[in-house]
XYZ file of C-alpha atoms in Angstrom:
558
model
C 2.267 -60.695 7.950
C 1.280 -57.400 7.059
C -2.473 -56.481 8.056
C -4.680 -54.767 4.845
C -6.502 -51.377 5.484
C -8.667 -50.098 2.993
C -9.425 -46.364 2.805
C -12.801 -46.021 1.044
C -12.539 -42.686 -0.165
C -8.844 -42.360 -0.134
C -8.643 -39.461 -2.611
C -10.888 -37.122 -0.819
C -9.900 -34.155 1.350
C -10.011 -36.621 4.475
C -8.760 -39.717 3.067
C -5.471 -38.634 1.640
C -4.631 -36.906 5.031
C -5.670 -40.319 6.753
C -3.573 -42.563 4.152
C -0.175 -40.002 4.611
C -0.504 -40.387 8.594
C -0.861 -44.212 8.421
C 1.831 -44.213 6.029
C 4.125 -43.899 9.352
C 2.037 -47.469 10.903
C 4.276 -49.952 10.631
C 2.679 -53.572 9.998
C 0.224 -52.836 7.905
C -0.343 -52.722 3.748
C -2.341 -49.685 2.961
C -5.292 -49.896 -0.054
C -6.397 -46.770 -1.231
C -9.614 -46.356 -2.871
C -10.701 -43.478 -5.058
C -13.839 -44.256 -7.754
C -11.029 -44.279 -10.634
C -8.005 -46.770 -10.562
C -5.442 -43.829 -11.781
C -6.635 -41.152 -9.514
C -6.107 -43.665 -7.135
C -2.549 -45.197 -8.386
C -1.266 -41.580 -9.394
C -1.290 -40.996 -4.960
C -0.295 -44.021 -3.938
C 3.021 -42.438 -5.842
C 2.956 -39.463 -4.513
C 2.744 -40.837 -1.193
C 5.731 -43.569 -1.780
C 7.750 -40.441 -3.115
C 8.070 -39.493 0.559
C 7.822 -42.843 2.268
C 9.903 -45.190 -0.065
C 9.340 -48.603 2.484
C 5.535 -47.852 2.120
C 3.359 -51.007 1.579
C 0.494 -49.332 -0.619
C -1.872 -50.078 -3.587
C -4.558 -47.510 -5.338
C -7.745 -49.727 -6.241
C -10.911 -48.314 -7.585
C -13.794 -49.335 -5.895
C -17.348 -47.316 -5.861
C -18.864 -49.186 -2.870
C -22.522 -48.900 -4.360
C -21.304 -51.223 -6.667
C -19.829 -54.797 -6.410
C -18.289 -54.367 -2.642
C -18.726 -57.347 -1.702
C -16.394 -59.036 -4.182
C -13.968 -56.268 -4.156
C -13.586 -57.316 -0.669
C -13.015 -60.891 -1.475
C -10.230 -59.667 -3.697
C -8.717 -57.582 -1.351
C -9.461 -59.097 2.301
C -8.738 -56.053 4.740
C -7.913 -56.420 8.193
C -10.265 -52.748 8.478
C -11.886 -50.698 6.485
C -11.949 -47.035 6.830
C -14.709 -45.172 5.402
C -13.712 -41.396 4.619
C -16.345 -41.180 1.270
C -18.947 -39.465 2.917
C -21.435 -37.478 3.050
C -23.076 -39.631 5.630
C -25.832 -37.157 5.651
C -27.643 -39.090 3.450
C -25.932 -42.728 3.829
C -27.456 -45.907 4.484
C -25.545 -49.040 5.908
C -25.739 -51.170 3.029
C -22.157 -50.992 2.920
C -21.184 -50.803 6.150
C -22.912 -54.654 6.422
C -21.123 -55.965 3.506
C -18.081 -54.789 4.795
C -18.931 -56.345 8.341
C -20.139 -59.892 6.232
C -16.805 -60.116 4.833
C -15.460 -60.252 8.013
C -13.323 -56.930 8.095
C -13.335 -54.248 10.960
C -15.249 -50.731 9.831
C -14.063 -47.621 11.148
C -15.874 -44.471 9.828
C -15.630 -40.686 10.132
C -19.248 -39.723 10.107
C -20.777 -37.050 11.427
C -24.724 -37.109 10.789
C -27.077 -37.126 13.264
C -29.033 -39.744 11.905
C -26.466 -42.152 11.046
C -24.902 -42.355 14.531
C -28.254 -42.366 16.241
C -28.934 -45.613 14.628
C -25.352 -47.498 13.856
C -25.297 -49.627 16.955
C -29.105 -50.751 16.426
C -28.580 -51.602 12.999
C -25.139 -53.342 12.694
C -24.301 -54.306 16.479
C -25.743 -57.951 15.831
C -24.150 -58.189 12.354
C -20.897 -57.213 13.994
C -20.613 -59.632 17.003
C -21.973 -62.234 14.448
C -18.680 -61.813 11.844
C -16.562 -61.381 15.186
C -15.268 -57.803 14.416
C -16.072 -54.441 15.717
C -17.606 -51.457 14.099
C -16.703 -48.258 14.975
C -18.187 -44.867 14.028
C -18.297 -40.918 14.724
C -14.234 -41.714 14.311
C -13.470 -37.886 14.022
C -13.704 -34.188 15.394
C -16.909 -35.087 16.329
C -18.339 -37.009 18.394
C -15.558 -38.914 18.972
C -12.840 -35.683 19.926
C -15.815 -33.394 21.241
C -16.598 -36.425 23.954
C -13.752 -37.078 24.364
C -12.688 -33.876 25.647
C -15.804 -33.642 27.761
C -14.891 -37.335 29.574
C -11.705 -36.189 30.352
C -12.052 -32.629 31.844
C -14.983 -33.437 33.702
C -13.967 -36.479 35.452
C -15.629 -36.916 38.969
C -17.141 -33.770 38.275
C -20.672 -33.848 40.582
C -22.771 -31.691 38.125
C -22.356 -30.122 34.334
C -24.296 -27.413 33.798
C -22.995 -26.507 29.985
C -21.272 -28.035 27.388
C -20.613 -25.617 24.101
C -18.743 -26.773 21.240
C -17.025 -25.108 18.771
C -14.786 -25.486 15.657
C -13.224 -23.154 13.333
C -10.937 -24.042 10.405
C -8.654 -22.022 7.971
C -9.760 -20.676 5.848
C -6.636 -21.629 3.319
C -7.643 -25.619 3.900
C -9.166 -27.474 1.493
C -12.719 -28.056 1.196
C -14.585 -30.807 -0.887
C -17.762 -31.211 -2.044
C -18.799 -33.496 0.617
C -18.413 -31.038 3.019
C -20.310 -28.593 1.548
C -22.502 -30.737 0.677
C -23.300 -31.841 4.530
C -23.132 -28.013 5.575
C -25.827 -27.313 2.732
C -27.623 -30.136 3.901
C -28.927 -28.855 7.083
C -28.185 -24.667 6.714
C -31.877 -23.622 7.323
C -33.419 -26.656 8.759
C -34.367 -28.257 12.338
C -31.866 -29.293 13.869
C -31.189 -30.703 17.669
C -30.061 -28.826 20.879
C -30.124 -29.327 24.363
C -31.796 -26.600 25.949
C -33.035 -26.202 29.752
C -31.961 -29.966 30.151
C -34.159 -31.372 27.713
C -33.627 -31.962 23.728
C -34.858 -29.697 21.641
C -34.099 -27.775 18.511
C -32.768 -24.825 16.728
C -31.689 -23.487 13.044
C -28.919 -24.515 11.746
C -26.886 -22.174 10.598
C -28.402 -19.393 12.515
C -28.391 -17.398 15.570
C -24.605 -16.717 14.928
C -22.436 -15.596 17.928
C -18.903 -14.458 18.176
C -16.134 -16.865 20.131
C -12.527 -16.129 21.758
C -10.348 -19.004 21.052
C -7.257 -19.317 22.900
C -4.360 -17.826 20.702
C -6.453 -17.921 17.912
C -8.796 -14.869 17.999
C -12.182 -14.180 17.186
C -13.991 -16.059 14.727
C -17.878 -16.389 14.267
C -19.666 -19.269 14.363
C -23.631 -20.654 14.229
C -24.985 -23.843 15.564
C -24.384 -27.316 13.058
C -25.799 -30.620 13.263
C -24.088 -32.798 15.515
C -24.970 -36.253 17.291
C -23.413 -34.087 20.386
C -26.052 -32.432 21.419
C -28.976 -35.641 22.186
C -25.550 -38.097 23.057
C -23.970 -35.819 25.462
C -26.949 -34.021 27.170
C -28.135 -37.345 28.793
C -25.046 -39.557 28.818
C -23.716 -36.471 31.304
C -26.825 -35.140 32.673
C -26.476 -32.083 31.496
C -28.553 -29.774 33.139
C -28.504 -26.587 30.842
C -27.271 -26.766 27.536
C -25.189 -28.614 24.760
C -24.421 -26.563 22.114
C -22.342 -27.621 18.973
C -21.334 -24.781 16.488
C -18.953 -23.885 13.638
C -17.663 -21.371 11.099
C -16.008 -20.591 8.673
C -12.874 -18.231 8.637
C -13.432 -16.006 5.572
C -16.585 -13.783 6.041
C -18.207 -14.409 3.017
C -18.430 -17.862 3.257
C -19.676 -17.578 7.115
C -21.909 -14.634 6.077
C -23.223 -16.456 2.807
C -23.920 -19.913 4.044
C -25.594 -17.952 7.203
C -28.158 -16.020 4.688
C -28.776 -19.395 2.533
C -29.736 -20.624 6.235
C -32.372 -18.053 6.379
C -33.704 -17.546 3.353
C -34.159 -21.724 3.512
C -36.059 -21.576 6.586
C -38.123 -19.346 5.249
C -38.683 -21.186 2.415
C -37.164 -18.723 0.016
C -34.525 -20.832 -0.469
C -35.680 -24.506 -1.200
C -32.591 -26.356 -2.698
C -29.024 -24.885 -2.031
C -27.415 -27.982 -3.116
C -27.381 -26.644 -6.695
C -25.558 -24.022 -5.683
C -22.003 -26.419 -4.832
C -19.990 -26.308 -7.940
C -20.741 -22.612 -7.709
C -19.681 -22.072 -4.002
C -16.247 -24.683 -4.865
C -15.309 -21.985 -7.849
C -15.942 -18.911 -5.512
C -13.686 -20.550 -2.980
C -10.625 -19.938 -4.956
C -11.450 -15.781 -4.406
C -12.958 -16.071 -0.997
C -10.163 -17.826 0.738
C -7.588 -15.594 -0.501
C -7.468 -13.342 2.748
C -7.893 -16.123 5.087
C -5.015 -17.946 7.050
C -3.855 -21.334 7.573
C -4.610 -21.582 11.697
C -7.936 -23.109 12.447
C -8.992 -23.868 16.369
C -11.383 -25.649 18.693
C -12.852 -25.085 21.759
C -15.155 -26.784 24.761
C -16.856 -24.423 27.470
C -17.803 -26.586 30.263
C -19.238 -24.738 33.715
C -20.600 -27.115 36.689
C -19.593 -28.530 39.604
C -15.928 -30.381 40.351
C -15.060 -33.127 42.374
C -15.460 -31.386 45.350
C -19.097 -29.417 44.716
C -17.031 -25.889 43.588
C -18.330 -23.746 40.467
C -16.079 -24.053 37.905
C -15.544 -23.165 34.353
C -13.389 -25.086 32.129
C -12.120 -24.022 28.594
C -10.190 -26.706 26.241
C -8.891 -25.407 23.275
C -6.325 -26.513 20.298
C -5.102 -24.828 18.075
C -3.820 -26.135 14.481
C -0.956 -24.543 12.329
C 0.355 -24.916 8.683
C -2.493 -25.815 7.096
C -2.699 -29.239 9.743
C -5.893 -28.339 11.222
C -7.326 -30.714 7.862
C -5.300 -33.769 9.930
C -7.607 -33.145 13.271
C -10.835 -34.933 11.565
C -8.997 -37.902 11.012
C -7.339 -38.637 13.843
C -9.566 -40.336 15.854
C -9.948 -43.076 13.118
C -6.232 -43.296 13.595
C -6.849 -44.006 16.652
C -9.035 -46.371 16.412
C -7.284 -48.531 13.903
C -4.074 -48.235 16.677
C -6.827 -50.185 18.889
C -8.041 -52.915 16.669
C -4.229 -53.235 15.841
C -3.489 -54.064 19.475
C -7.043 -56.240 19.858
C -8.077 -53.786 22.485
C -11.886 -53.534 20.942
C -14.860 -56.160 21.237
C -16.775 -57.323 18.705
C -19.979 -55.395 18.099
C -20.658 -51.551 17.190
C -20.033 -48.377 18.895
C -19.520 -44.699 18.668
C -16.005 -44.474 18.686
C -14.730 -42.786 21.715
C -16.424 -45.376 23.494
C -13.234 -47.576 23.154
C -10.183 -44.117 23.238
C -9.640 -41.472 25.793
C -8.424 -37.535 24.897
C -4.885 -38.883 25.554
C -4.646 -41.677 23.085
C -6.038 -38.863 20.267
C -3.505 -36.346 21.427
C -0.212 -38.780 21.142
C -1.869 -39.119 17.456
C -1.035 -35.514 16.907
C 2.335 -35.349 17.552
C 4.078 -35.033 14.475
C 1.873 -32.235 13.725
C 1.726 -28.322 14.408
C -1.088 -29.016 16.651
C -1.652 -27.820 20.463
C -3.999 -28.361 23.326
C -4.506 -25.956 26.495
C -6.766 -26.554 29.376
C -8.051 -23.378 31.077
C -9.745 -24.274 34.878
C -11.415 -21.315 36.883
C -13.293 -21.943 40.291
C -15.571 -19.799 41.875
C -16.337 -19.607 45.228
C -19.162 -17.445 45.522
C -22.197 -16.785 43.024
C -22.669 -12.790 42.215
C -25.010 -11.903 44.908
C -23.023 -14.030 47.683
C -19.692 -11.919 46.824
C -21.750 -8.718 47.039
C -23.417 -9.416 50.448
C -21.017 -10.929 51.829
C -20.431 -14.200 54.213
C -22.709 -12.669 56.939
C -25.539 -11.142 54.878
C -26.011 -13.939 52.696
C -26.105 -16.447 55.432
C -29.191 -14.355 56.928
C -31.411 -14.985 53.874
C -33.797 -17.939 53.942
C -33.130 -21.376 52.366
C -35.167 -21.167 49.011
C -33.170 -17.641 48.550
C -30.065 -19.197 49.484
C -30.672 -22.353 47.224
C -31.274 -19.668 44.557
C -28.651 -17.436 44.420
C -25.676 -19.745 45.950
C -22.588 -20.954 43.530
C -23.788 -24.001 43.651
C -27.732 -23.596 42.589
C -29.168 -25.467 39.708
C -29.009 -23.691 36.527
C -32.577 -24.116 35.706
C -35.734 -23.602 38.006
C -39.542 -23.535 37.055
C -42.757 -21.899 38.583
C -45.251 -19.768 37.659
C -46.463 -15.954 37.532
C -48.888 -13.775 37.442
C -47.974 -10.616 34.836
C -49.073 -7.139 34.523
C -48.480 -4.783 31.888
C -49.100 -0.606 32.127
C -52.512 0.430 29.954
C -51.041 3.250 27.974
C -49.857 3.645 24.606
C -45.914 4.689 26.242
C -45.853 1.680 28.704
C -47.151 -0.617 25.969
C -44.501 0.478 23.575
C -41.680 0.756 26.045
C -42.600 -2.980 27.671
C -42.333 -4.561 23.635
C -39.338 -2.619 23.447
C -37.343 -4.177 26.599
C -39.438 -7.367 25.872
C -41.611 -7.712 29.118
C -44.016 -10.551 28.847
C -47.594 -10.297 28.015
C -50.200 -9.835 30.711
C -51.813 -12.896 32.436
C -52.340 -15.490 34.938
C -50.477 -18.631 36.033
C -48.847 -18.237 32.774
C -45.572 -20.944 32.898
C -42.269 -19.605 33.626
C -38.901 -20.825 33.219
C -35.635 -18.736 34.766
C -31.646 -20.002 33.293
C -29.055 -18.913 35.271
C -26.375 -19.446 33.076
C -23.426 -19.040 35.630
C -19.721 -17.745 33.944
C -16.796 -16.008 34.908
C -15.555 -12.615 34.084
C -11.551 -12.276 32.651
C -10.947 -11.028 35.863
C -12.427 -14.387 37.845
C -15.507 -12.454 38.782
C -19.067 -14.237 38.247
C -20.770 -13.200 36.230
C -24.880 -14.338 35.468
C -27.416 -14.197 32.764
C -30.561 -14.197 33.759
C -33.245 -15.443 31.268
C -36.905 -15.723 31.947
C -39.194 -17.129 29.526
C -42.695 -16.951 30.472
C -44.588 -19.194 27.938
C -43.124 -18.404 25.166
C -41.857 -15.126 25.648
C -37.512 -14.545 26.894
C -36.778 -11.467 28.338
C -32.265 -11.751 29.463
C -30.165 -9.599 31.816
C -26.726 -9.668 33.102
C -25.716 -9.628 36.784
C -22.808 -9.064 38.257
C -20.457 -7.471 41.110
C -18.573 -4.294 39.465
C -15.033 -3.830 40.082
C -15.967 -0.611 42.021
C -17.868 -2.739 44.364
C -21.315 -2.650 43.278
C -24.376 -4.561 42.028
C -25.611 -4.579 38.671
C -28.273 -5.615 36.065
C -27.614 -5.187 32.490
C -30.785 -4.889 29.937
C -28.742 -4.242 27.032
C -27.410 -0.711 26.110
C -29.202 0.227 29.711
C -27.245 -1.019 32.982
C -29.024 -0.513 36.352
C -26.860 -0.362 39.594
C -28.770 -1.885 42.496
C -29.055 -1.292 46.210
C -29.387 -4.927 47.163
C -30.777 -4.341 50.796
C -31.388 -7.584 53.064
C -32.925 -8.877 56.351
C -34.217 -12.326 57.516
C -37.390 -12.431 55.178
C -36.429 -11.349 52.049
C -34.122 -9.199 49.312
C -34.978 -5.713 48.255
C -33.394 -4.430 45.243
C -33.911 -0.330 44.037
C -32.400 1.233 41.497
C -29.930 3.600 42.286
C -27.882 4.541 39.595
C -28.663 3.898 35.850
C -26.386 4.574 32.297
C -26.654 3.729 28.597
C -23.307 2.333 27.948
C -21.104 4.221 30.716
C -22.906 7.663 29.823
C -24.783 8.390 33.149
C -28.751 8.995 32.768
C -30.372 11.131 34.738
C -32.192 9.476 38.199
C -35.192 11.857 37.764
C -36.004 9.962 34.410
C -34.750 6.500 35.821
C -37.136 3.344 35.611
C -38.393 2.989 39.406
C -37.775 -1.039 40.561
C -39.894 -2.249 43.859
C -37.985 -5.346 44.243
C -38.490 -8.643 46.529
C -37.584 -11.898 46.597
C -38.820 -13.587 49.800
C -39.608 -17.577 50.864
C -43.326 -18.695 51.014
C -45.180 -20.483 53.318
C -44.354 -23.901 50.772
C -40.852 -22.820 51.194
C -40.281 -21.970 47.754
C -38.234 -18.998 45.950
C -40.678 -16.447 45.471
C -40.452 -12.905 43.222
C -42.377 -9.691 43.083
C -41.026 -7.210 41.046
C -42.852 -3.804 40.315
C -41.489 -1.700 37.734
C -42.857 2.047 36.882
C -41.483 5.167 34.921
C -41.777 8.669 35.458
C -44.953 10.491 33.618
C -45.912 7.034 32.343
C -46.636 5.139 35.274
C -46.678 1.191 35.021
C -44.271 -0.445 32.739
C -44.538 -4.132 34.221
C -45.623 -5.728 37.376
C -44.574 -9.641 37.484
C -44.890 -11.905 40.405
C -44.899 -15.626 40.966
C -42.631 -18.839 42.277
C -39.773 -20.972 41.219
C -38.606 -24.754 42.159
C -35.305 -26.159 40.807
C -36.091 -28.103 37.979
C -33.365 -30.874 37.305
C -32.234 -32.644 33.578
């Protein structure tokens, strides 16, 4: 006998794409659900048009109202709910769908919602003897997924960053807007420095590569990834979950509605919807029908060696829609074939990235995996085996490939007295002046497109960042980038310590005089505690002082 599956929702951008890829499940009776029984009926046709064998109904069911006995009526096997937005669900009917003794599979998203399900309806669920599954989709379900299976064994992860892109040409309903609107502007979590913290959503945008794809901007989104995956993998740097949107005004747009909310300027943009679902039909003219993901992941393999791993897929034809819902496919494959408990879970605690990927098969969808290993940090492959092997073991534990990402001290911080230095400190962002003030240094390790490493450097001391690039040029040499200046460095070493003087400095690749250069008195040396320690002088010509900051660091672990 046929099992029932419900789609709640089976009308929406999500649902129809779910009901036409179960359409090709064989043992099952398909009930589609939209809030009218014609809208409803009038697909069911259109999908038994192309699959003539298909066992399908069209129901109308609104599940704030009368679930319960709908239920009764139709007795599903599983219910999948694709109605969304489960920004601002409850679980009322996620526990009448668990009384009535049917399996629930959903596709949300929302931070709060998944930070909660398994509290909420885990008892309920063992109870009526069926599982509950949720996060069914791109994320968190894909998104850990891919994280599981690339870093398996791994010793350490350092970063995770997450990103997706769709076409632009792919449909969009309100409920998605809706949850982007929901949170553009607003708090919303991050892993940062090993701990969870938080950022603006929408905001801070940054340009990706994406395998075959291009270039596409994106800005962080509100994920469950970020406070799941930062302690389920020890993360010791960062999680970072972002999106965008293929046409530029809509990136652009939502990405000023972000600001001008968190500033308060701004206070509800969910009026603006119906307005934002007319422009759509300009806005996506120029856009395409290729949409992408990718995972950055740097850390240490199996066998303790830096490396950075990129997973990407790429969608064609307009599929990229299908991704979202494939992980509910997958799930229902696993209730089909018992393999689930009873209780409730995030999804991809019960699938693996293979078991999603055979669901993408009959579609223009592809997956790469790009591994890079590095066997020396920047500073070890510009001293050399020899050199570096002289230094002492708190420079060492700094500076080798294998260091921890994030360390933690303190300093002491001077700033030059005159009007020049003052202006030309803000201007680089130097810290202010004072005493034991807290300091935190990220090392965020990467590699170059030619395998090279490549660090970034960013010391916050209190509250205050100031970032630079290192790295070993392909001419040979050492260098630290304060963005447009780059500084080439005479890295000089003996058995106590690391001195580092400017010897060549440009603005872009336009060489700069050395008369007018920025003067650097450099050390990094071991103290008597046997921690890293810094002391770093900087003065200009006919100014004098710019900064002087000195002080220790200790590896600081997630």
């Amino acid at each position: 006998m046929d099992r029932r599956i419900l789609i709640m929702g089976g009308t929406g951008v999500f649902g129809k794409r779910l009901a036409r890829h179960l359409a090709t499940f064989g043992g099952i009776e398909l009930f589609i659900s939209s809030r009218t029984a014609a809208k409803a009926q009038t697909f069911v046709q259109s999908l038994k048009t192309k699959t003539p064998d298909l066992k399908a109904q069209g129901v109308a069911i609104d599940h704030r109202k009368n679930l319960d006995a709908q239920l009764v009526a139709i007795k599903p096997f599983a219910v999948i709910d694709c109605s969304g937005p489960f920004q601002t669900a409850n679980y009322d009917a996620a526990q009448t769908i668990l009384k009535a003794g049917a399996h629930l599979i959903d596709l949300a998203d929302a931070r709060d919602y998944l930070a909660n399900f398994t509290q909420q309806l885990d008892a309920l669920a063992r109870e009526s003897n069926v599982a509950a599954l949720t996060g069914a989709s791109t994320t968190p379900t894909l998104s850990s997924c891919v994280v599981e299976h690339v870093t398996r064994n791994w010793q350490r992860i350092d970063t995770i960053d997450i990103c997706i892109t769709p076409g632009g040409k792919s449909e969009v309903g309100r409920s998605v807007i809706e949850a982007i609107l929901s949170y553009a502007g607003k708090r919303i979590p991050i892993w940062v420095d090993g701990h969870l913290t938080q950022t603006t959503g929408w905001t801070g945008a940054k340009i990706v590569n994406i395998p075959k794809l291009g270039r596409r901007r994106v800005a962080p989104v509100e994920t469950y990834d970020a406070e799941y995956l930062g302690p389920r993998h020890n993360v010791q740097s960062r999680v970072a979950f972002s999106a965008g949107l293929e046409s530029a005004i809509e990136q652009r747009g939502i990405e000023i509605i972000a600001t001008l909310r968190k500033y308060k300027l701004f206070p509800s943009p969910l009026t603006l919807i119906p307005l934002l679902l007319k422009a759509r039909l300009i806005t996506r003219i120029p856009t395409s029908d290729q949409g992408g993901m990718l995972v950055e992941i740097s850390g240490l393999d199996a066998s303790g060696q830096f490396t950075q791993t990129k997973w990407s897929l790429l969608a064609k034809n307009d599929h990229g829609p299908f991704i979202p819902v494939l992980p509910a496919a997958t799930a229902l494959q696993k209730l089909l074939e018992n393999e689930v408990p009873s209780g409730a879970f995030l999804a991809n605690q019960h699938m693996a990235l293979p078991d999603i990927l055979t669901q993408m098969t009959p579609y223009e969808i592809v997956s790469q995996t790009e591994v890079s290993h590095a066997n020396q940090s920047a500073i070890e492959a510009y001293l050399g085996v020899e050199q570096f092997g002289r230094l002492p073991q708190a420079l060492k534990e700094f500076h080798g490939q294998d260091s921890p990402p994030i360390w933690s001290g303190q300093a002491t911080v001077q700033r030059g007295s005159n009007g020049f230095a003052k202006a030309l400190a803000w201007a680089f962002g130097f810290p202010e002046a004072g005493v034991s003030v807290p300091l935190t240094v990220r090392v965020d390790r990467t590699l170059s497109h030619t395998g090279n490493p490549v660090e970034r450097w960013t010391r916050i001391f209190a509250s205050k960042s100031l970032s630079s690039v290192l790295q070993r040029q392909a001419d040979g040499s050492f260098s630290e980038q304060f963005s447009p200046f780059t500084f080439t460095l005479g890295l000089n070493v003996d058995e106590q310590l690391i001195r580092m003087p400017v010897t060549k400095w440009t603005i872009g690749k336009v060489p700069l005089p050395m008369s007018l250069s920025p003067q650097s008195d450099t050390k990094e040396f071991q103290d008597a505690h046997g921690r890293f320690n810094f002391d770093v002088r900087l003065t200009v010509p006919f100014i004098g002082l710019l900064a002087h900051y000195r002080g220790w660091l200790i590896p600081t672990s997630a």
